[in-house]
mmCIF file of C-alpha atoms in Angstrom:
data_model
loop_
_atom_site.group_PDB
_atom_site.id
_atom_site.type_symbol
_atom_site.label_atom_id
_atom_site.label_comp_id
_atom_site.label_asym_id
_atom_site.label_seq_id
_atom_site.Cartn_x
_atom_site.Cartn_y
_atom_site.Cartn_z
ATOM 1 C CA MET A 1 10.542 11.707 -4.218
ATOM 2 C CA ILE A 2 13.103 10.527 -2.154
ATOM 3 C CA TYR A 3 13.456 6.860 -1.102
ATOM 4 C CA HIS A 4 15.743 4.340 1.331
ATOM 5 C CA VAL A 5 16.391 1.089 -0.760
ATOM 6 C CA ARG A 6 17.470 -1.700 1.023
ATOM 7 C CA HIS A 7 18.068 -5.518 -0.653
ATOM 8 C CA GLN A 8 19.448 -8.626 0.822
ATOM 9 C CA THR A 9 20.388 -11.749 -1.026
ATOM 10 C CA ILE A 10 20.804 -14.439 1.227
ATOM 11 C CA VAL A 11 22.348 -17.562 -0.627
ATOM 12 C CA ARG A 12 22.408 -21.018 1.276
ATOM 13 C CA TYR A 13 24.679 -24.045 -0.157
ATOM 14 C CA ALA A 14 23.721 -27.464 0.688
ATOM 15 C CA SER A 15 27.682 -28.561 0.716
ATOM 16 C CA PRO A 16 30.553 -26.130 1.544
ATOM 17 C CA VAL A 17 31.578 -24.019 -1.668
ATOM 18 C CA ARG A 18 35.778 -23.889 -2.159
ATOM 19 C CA LEU A 19 35.909 -20.774 -4.681
ATOM 20 C CA ALA A 20 33.254 -18.579 -6.255
ATOM 21 C CA ARG A 21 33.007 -15.444 -8.519
ATOM 22 C CA PHE A 22 30.186 -13.454 -8.512
ATOM 23 C CA ASN A 23 29.133 -10.138 -10.574
ATOM 24 C CA LEU A 24 26.977 -7.834 -8.524
ATOM 25 C CA ARG A 25 24.847 -5.109 -10.152
ATOM 26 C CA LEU A 26 22.915 -3.295 -7.511
ATOM 27 C CA ARG A 27 24.238 0.275 -7.414
ATOM 28 C CA PRO A 28 22.557 2.704 -9.744
ATOM 29 C CA ALA A 29 23.769 3.317 -12.729
ATOM 30 C CA PRO A 30 23.471 7.705 -13.458
ATOM 31 C CA TRP A 31 20.249 8.363 -14.986
ATOM 32 C CA THR A 32 18.249 11.398 -16.238
ATOM 33 C CA GLY A 33 16.375 12.495 -13.268
ATOM 34 C CA GLN A 34 17.642 10.596 -10.712
ATOM 35 C CA TRP A 35 20.323 10.813 -8.315
ATOM 36 C CA THR A 36 22.301 8.638 -5.579
ATOM 37 C CA SER A 37 23.818 8.879 -2.630
ATOM 38 C CA ASP A 38 24.685 6.571 0.691
ATOM 39 C CA TYR A 39 25.014 3.688 -1.685
ATOM 40 C CA ALA A 40 26.790 0.955 0.530
ATOM 41 C CA LEU A 41 27.296 -2.973 -0.241
ATOM 42 C CA THR A 42 28.145 -4.921 2.664
ATOM 43 C CA VAL A 43 29.149 -8.712 1.963
ATOM 44 C CA ASP A 44 29.227 -11.072 4.887
ATOM 45 C CA PRO A 45 31.579 -13.128 4.812
ATOM 46 C CA LEU A 46 34.269 -10.730 3.376
ATOM 47 C CA PRO A 47 35.514 -11.740 0.025
ATOM 48 C CA SER A 48 38.419 -12.017 -0.492
ATOM 49 C CA ALA A 49 38.011 -9.435 -3.183
ATOM 50 C CA ILE A 50 35.113 -7.017 -4.635
ATOM 51 C CA GLU A 51 36.237 -4.702 -7.295
ATOM 52 C CA SER A 52 33.903 -2.132 -8.654
ATOM 53 C CA ARG A 53 33.451 -0.897 -12.404
ATOM 54 C CA PRO A 54 31.273 0.641 -14.673
ATOM 55 C CA GLY A 55 29.589 -2.207 -17.388
ATOM 56 C CA ALA A 56 29.154 -1.895 -21.557
ATOM 57 C CA TRP A 57 26.049 -0.288 -20.828
ATOM 58 C CA PRO A 58 24.276 2.405 -18.301
ATOM 59 C CA VAL A 59 25.311 -0.508 -15.351
ATOM 60 C CA ASN A 60 27.836 -0.936 -12.047
ATOM 61 C CA VAL A 61 29.393 -4.091 -11.451
ATOM 62 C CA ALA A 62 31.038 -4.905 -8.160
ATOM 63 C CA ARG A 63 32.996 -8.608 -9.285
ATOM 64 C CA LEU A 64 33.475 -10.535 -6.106
ATOM 65 C CA VAL A 65 36.547 -13.132 -5.221
ATOM 66 C CA ILE A 66 36.026 -15.701 -2.262
ATOM 67 C CA GLU A 67 38.333 -18.377 -1.829
ATOM 68 C CA ASN A 68 37.802 -19.876 1.266
ATOM 69 C CA PRO A 69 34.538 -22.352 2.374
ATOM 70 C CA ILE A 70 31.555 -20.906 3.025
ATOM 71 C CA ARG A 71 27.435 -22.678 3.523
ATOM 72 C CA GLN A 72 26.303 -19.160 3.770
ATOM 73 C CA LEU A 73 26.343 -16.050 1.247
ATOM 74 C CA THR A 74 24.424 -12.811 2.484
ATOM 75 C CA ILE A 75 24.595 -9.813 0.478
ATOM 76 C CA GLU A 76 23.234 -6.131 1.376
ATOM 77 C CA SER A 77 22.791 -3.586 -0.852
ATOM 78 C CA ARG A 78 21.890 0.136 0.717
ATOM 79 C CA PHE A 79 21.371 3.552 -1.098
ATOM 80 C CA ARG A 80 19.630 6.182 -1.139
ATOM 81 C CA ALA A 81 17.312 8.206 -4.151
ATOM 82 C CA GLY A 82 16.027 10.463 -5.175
ATOM 83 C CA VAL A 83 13.590 10.879 -8.687
ATOM 84 C CA ASP A 84 12.394 13.693 -10.213
ATOM 85 C CA ASN A 85 11.514 13.315 -13.551
ATOM 86 C CA GLY A 86 9.551 16.277 -14.131
ATOM 87 C CA PRO A 87 5.617 16.592 -15.233
ATOM 88 C CA GLN A 88 4.020 12.721 -15.983
ATOM 89 C CA ILE A 89 5.170 12.140 -20.095
ATOM 90 C CA SER A 90 2.206 11.636 -22.286
ATOM 91 C CA PRO A 91 1.757 11.145 -25.963
ATOM 92 C CA GLN A 92 2.083 14.692 -27.775
ATOM 93 C CA SER A 93 0.673 15.588 -31.152
ATOM 94 C CA ASP A 94 4.181 16.558 -32.240
ATOM 95 C CA ASP A 95 5.690 13.279 -31.702
ATOM 96 C CA PRO A 96 7.836 11.646 -34.649
ATOM 97 C CA THR A 97 6.664 9.065 -35.862
ATOM 98 C CA ILE A 98 8.254 5.361 -35.959
ATOM 99 C CA ALA A 99 9.656 5.400 -39.287
ATOM 100 C CA THR A 100 11.056 8.602 -38.217
ATOM 101 C CA VAL A 101 13.399 7.518 -35.047
ATOM 102 C CA ALA A 102 13.756 4.456 -36.686
ATOM 103 C CA GLN A 103 15.533 6.314 -39.464
ATOM 104 C CA ALA A 104 16.594 8.266 -37.358
ATOM 105 C CA ALA A 105 18.146 5.817 -34.680
ATOM 106 C CA LEU A 106 20.129 4.178 -37.465
ATOM 107 C CA LEU A 107 21.980 7.905 -38.218
ATOM 108 C CA ASP A 108 22.881 8.761 -35.266
ATOM 109 C CA ARG A 109 26.461 8.284 -34.610
ATOM 110 C CA ASP A 110 26.972 8.145 -30.769
ATOM 111 C CA MET A 111 28.719 4.833 -29.164
ATOM 112 C CA GLY A 112 28.380 5.789 -25.254
ATOM 113 C CA PRO A 113 26.829 3.511 -23.456
ATOM 114 C CA SER A 114 23.324 4.624 -23.752
ATOM 115 C CA ALA A 115 23.545 5.137 -27.813
ATOM 116 C CA PRO A 116 20.582 3.629 -30.059
ATOM 117 C CA ALA A 117 22.654 1.809 -31.950
ATOM 118 C CA HIS A 118 22.947 -0.881 -29.329
ATOM 119 C CA TYR A 119 19.580 -1.585 -28.804
ATOM 120 C CA LEU A 120 18.244 -1.856 -32.067
ATOM 121 C CA TYR A 121 19.379 -5.162 -32.819
ATOM 122 C CA ALA A 122 18.749 -8.650 -31.212
ATOM 123 C CA SER A 123 21.332 -10.213 -28.096
ATOM 124 C CA PRO A 124 21.566 -13.148 -26.237
ATOM 125 C CA ARG A 125 18.219 -12.918 -24.329
ATOM 126 C CA ALA A 126 16.265 -10.537 -26.770
ATOM 127 C CA PRO A 127 15.948 -12.764 -30.305
ATOM 128 C CA LEU A 128 13.701 -11.087 -32.916
ATOM 129 C CA LEU A 129 11.422 -13.583 -33.323
ATOM 130 C CA ALA A 130 8.699 -13.268 -35.863
ATOM 131 C CA PRO A 131 5.930 -14.460 -34.186
ATOM 132 C CA ILE A 132 5.845 -11.254 -31.979
ATOM 133 C CA GLY A 133 5.410 -9.344 -34.803
ATOM 134 C CA ASP A 134 2.674 -10.648 -36.033
ATOM 135 C CA TRP A 135 1.183 -10.710 -32.797
ATOM 136 C CA VAL A 136 1.890 -7.078 -32.586
ATOM 137 C CA GLY A 137 0.427 -5.827 -36.909
ATOM 138 C CA ASP A 138 -0.383 -2.728 -36.978
ATOM 139 C CA MET A 139 0.333 -1.202 -33.314
ATOM 140 C CA LEU A 140 3.605 -0.695 -34.700
ATOM 141 C CA ALA A 141 2.950 0.859 -37.887
ATOM 142 C CA PRO A 142 5.780 3.498 -39.531
ATOM 143 C CA ASP A 143 3.575 6.333 -39.485
ATOM 144 C CA ARG A 144 1.924 5.731 -35.950
ATOM 145 C CA PRO A 145 3.186 8.692 -33.669
ATOM 146 C CA ILE A 146 6.125 6.952 -31.899
ATOM 147 C CA VAL A 147 4.804 7.502 -27.830
ATOM 148 C CA ALA A 148 1.156 6.993 -28.286
ATOM 149 C CA ALA A 149 2.033 3.824 -30.689
ATOM 150 C CA ALA A 150 4.823 2.419 -27.804
ATOM 151 C CA LEU A 151 1.828 2.997 -24.881
ATOM 152 C CA ASP A 152 -0.929 1.124 -26.596
ATOM 153 C CA LEU A 153 1.734 -1.687 -26.608
ATOM 154 C CA THR A 154 2.322 -1.596 -22.862
ATOM 155 C CA ARG A 155 -0.923 -1.516 -22.320
ATOM 156 C CA ARG A 156 -1.732 -4.571 -24.416
ATOM 157 C CA ILE A 157 0.801 -6.844 -23.071
ATOM 158 C CA GLN A 158 -0.531 -5.784 -19.270
ATOM 159 C CA ALA A 159 -4.128 -6.741 -20.668
ATOM 160 C CA GLU A 160 -3.534 -10.216 -22.478
ATOM 161 C CA PHE A 161 -0.663 -11.267 -20.326
ATOM 162 C CA ALA A 162 -1.313 -12.713 -17.156
ATOM 163 C CA TYR A 163 1.213 -12.189 -14.498
ATOM 164 C CA GLU A 164 2.505 -15.362 -12.602
ATOM 165 C CA PRO A 165 4.739 -15.404 -10.270
ATOM 166 C CA GLY A 166 6.665 -19.114 -10.530
ATOM 167 C CA ALA A 167 5.639 -19.520 -13.730
ATOM 168 C CA THR A 168 8.440 -18.300 -15.254
ATOM 169 C CA ASP A 169 12.268 -17.652 -13.883
ATOM 170 C CA ALA A 170 15.237 -15.572 -15.037
ATOM 171 C CA SER A 171 15.879 -18.166 -17.285
ATOM 172 C CA THR A 172 12.534 -18.710 -19.510
ATOM 173 C CA PRO A 173 13.435 -17.994 -23.183
ATOM 174 C CA VAL A 174 10.960 -14.981 -24.382
ATOM 175 C CA ALA A 175 9.098 -17.573 -26.919
ATOM 176 C CA ASP A 176 8.056 -19.514 -24.216
ATOM 177 C CA ALA A 177 6.821 -16.547 -22.159
ATOM 178 C CA PHE A 178 5.719 -15.228 -25.379
ATOM 179 C CA ALA A 179 3.823 -18.537 -26.217
ATOM 180 C CA ALA A 180 1.980 -19.451 -22.602
ATOM 181 C CA ARG A 181 0.982 -15.154 -22.603
ATOM 182 C CA HIS A 182 1.912 -15.634 -18.437
ATOM 183 C CA GLY A 183 4.933 -14.751 -16.391
ATOM 184 C CA VAL A 184 6.310 -12.195 -15.146
ATOM 185 C CA CYS A 185 7.664 -8.217 -15.630
ATOM 186 C CA GLN A 186 11.414 -9.949 -16.792
ATOM 187 C CA ASP A 187 9.091 -11.866 -19.032
ATOM 188 C CA PHE A 188 6.736 -9.085 -20.521
ATOM 189 C CA ALA A 189 9.525 -6.441 -20.529
ATOM 190 C CA HIS A 190 11.600 -9.310 -22.698
ATOM 191 C CA VAL A 191 8.547 -8.971 -25.081
ATOM 192 C CA MET A 192 8.106 -5.647 -25.782
ATOM 193 C CA VAL A 193 11.929 -5.127 -26.159
ATOM 194 C CA VAL A 194 11.330 -7.622 -28.914
ATOM 195 C CA ALA A 195 8.167 -5.878 -30.602
ATOM 196 C CA LEU A 196 9.592 -2.598 -30.586
ATOM 197 C CA ARG A 197 12.809 -3.542 -31.850
ATOM 198 C CA LEU A 198 11.460 -5.691 -34.877
ATOM 199 C CA ALA A 199 10.053 -2.474 -35.893
ATOM 200 C CA GLY A 200 13.306 -1.045 -36.150
ATOM 201 C CA LEU A 201 13.002 0.733 -32.643
ATOM 202 C CA PRO A 202 15.948 1.340 -30.282
ATOM 203 C CA ALA A 203 14.238 -0.718 -27.289
ATOM 204 C CA ALA A 204 16.562 -1.609 -23.831
ATOM 205 C CA TYR A 205 15.755 -3.515 -20.569
ATOM 206 C CA VAL A 206 15.555 -1.998 -17.236
ATOM 207 C CA SER A 207 16.358 -3.148 -14.184
ATOM 208 C CA GLY A 208 15.445 -1.171 -10.904
ATOM 209 C CA TYR A 209 13.128 -0.388 -8.151
ATOM 210 C CA LEU A 210 9.356 -0.012 -7.847
ATOM 211 C CA ARG A 211 7.718 1.851 -4.956
ATOM 212 C CA THR A 212 4.212 -0.846 -4.291
ATOM 213 C CA LEU A 213 1.669 0.574 -1.927
ATOM 214 C CA PRO A 214 0.017 -1.602 0.273
ATOM 215 C CA PRO A 215 -3.891 -2.227 0.458
ATOM 216 C CA PRO A 216 -6.154 0.416 1.503
ATOM 217 C CA GLY A 217 -5.947 0.531 5.486
ATOM 218 C CA ARG A 218 -3.256 -2.216 5.679
ATOM 219 C CA PRO A 219 0.574 -1.393 6.675
ATOM 220 C CA ARG A 220 3.905 -1.537 4.535
ATOM 221 C CA LEU A 221 5.115 -4.529 4.612
ATOM 222 C CA ILE A 222 8.617 -4.259 5.446
ATOM 223 C CA GLY A 223 10.736 -6.387 2.762
ATOM 224 C CA ALA A 224 8.480 -7.174 0.410
ATOM 225 C CA ASP A 225 8.909 -5.203 -2.698
ATOM 226 C CA ALA A 226 11.112 -7.096 -5.201
ATOM 227 C CA MET A 227 12.850 -6.001 -8.333
ATOM 228 C CA HIS A 228 10.841 -4.707 -11.118
ATOM 229 C CA ALA A 229 11.656 -5.065 -14.614
ATOM 230 C CA TRP A 230 10.317 -2.428 -17.978
ATOM 231 C CA VAL A 231 11.394 -0.855 -21.164
ATOM 232 C CA MET A 232 13.334 2.298 -22.211
ATOM 233 C CA LEU A 233 12.517 2.999 -25.898
ATOM 234 C CA TRP A 234 14.961 5.543 -27.760
ATOM 235 C CA CYS A 235 11.871 8.293 -29.104
ATOM 236 C CA GLY A 236 14.250 10.086 -31.329
ATOM 237 C CA PRO A 237 16.875 12.979 -30.617
ATOM 238 C CA THR A 238 13.948 15.492 -28.838
ATOM 239 C CA ARG A 239 12.123 13.042 -26.878
ATOM 240 C CA GLY A 240 14.961 10.991 -25.688
ATOM 241 C CA TRP A 241 14.556 7.409 -24.046
ATOM 242 C CA ILE A 242 11.252 7.142 -22.335
ATOM 243 C CA GLY A 243 10.417 4.536 -19.956
ATOM 244 C CA PHE A 244 6.936 2.087 -20.159
ATOM 245 C CA ASP A 245 6.050 -0.244 -17.826
ATOM 246 C CA PRO A 246 4.134 -3.329 -19.594
ATOM 247 C CA THR A 247 3.848 -5.230 -16.156
ATOM 248 C CA ASN A 248 1.371 -2.041 -15.473
ATOM 249 C CA GLY A 249 0.094 -1.085 -18.498
ATOM 250 C CA VAL A 250 2.186 2.776 -17.498
ATOM 251 C CA ILE A 251 4.453 5.566 -18.739
ATOM 252 C CA THR A 252 7.226 5.418 -15.751
ATOM 253 C CA HIS A 253 7.514 7.960 -13.327
ATOM 254 C CA ASP A 254 8.768 9.363 -9.627
ATOM 255 C CA GLY A 255 7.720 5.939 -8.627
ATOM 256 C CA HIS A 256 9.872 3.989 -10.703
ATOM 257 C CA LEU A 257 13.950 3.621 -9.346
ATOM 258 C CA PHE A 258 16.216 3.112 -12.410
ATOM 259 C CA VAL A 259 19.652 0.833 -12.002
ATOM 260 C CA ALA A 260 20.494 -0.306 -14.749
ATOM 261 C CA MET A 261 19.885 -0.711 -18.671
ATOM 262 C CA GLY A 262 21.148 -2.897 -21.190
ATOM 263 C CA ARG A 263 20.235 -4.959 -23.977
ATOM 264 C CA ASP A 264 18.320 -7.463 -22.158
ATOM 265 C CA TYR A 265 18.029 -9.265 -18.667
ATOM 266 C CA ALA A 266 21.850 -11.468 -18.817
ATOM 267 C CA ASP A 267 23.291 -7.456 -19.031
ATOM 268 C CA VAL A 268 21.534 -6.266 -16.275
ATOM 269 C CA ALA A 269 21.041 -9.294 -14.030
ATOM 270 C CA PRO A 270 21.321 -8.288 -10.337
ATOM 271 C CA MET A 271 23.566 -11.179 -9.097
ATOM 272 C CA ASP A 272 25.068 -13.752 -11.503
ATOM 273 C CA GLY A 273 28.916 -15.809 -11.682
ATOM 274 C CA LEU A 274 29.934 -19.392 -10.834
ATOM 275 C CA PHE A 275 31.274 -21.446 -7.608
ATOM 276 C CA VAL A 276 33.510 -24.858 -7.215
ATOM 277 C CA GLY A 277 31.348 -27.532 -4.643
ATOM 278 C CA GLY A 278 28.269 -27.731 -3.303
ATOM 279 C CA ALA A 279 25.333 -30.206 -4.352
ATOM 280 C CA GLY A 280 22.596 -27.382 -4.358
ATOM 281 C CA GLN A 281 21.476 -24.101 -3.290
ATOM 282 C CA SER A 282 18.777 -21.590 -2.472
ATOM 283 C CA LEU A 283 18.585 -18.170 -2.403
ATOM 284 C CA ARG A 284 16.503 -15.401 -0.332
ATOM 285 C CA VAL A 285 15.588 -11.861 -1.649
ATOM 286 C CA MET A 286 13.846 -9.077 0.333
ATOM 287 C CA VAL A 287 13.993 -5.745 -1.090
ATOM 288 C CA ASP A 288 11.927 -2.595 0.587
ATOM 289 C CA VAL A 289 11.307 0.691 -1.138
ATOM 290 C CA ALA A 290 10.286 3.130 1.275
ATOM 291 C CA PRO A 291 10.159 6.706 1.012
ATOM 292 C CA GLU A 292 12.029 8.761 3.581
ATOM 293 C CA GLU A 293 9.500 10.204 5.588
ATOM 294 C CA GLU A 294 8.581 6.678 6.644
ATOM 295 C CA ALA A 295 12.060 5.132 6.255
ATOM 296 C CA ALA A 296 12.681 8.008 9.094
ATOM 297 C CA LEU A 297 9.742 6.074 11.594
ATOM 298 C CA SER A 298 11.650 2.676 11.393
#
């Protein structure tokens, strides 16, 4: 599948902002099974400086410096991407067990951005909470095949947690979302990451895009898509990294577009930073993920 992606963010300030520094993580990092071309970043008003660099994890960072007073900032990211993950991944009879993968992760000496060692332990937004381990129970028992066990956990989160936009925000602790059993994709991904790490498994938080399909007979709404979050689980040296989407209860495939991977949301947040001045702000985000044949007609 080939997609055209447009992501627009409009920030409005209640009073002029005199100085601002922002980090953007909107340009897809390289990932197996996906390619990206024609990336373009537009910022209005034009910043004093834009510095692009790779992050410590599989993530690209653009740092904006704004030194003139502004009341509004518009950021637009566009790119073309192709996804070719091959056949849909499913559990296999010869998959390694959870214990085997946990041991292999401890022995792996790779220290690159996607090395399993980086994703084994607690991180600022994904503390290892005992109640999540108690809730999982034997679902992640050491002798279980890893892909089947992770898919069961993915489906359990989808079944037991209510998707409620607005019930949480980017700052909601994973403990609160877990206790309330509701939230959005970010919360569900954090719960799954914590559960997997408690079992000794390398689990990463992924930010990206998900192709959304309109109801039968209805046109696809332009700009109605949003950034999505899911989990990457290292399933041993043979299986490698496999994506699991607990919001939808599925293993990821060609409808999921990878942008960045980190230990938790803080590592891959689409936008963060600081500003001086302004008594408040409002944020509007519009995302459109269109298959190439539809984009050509629009």
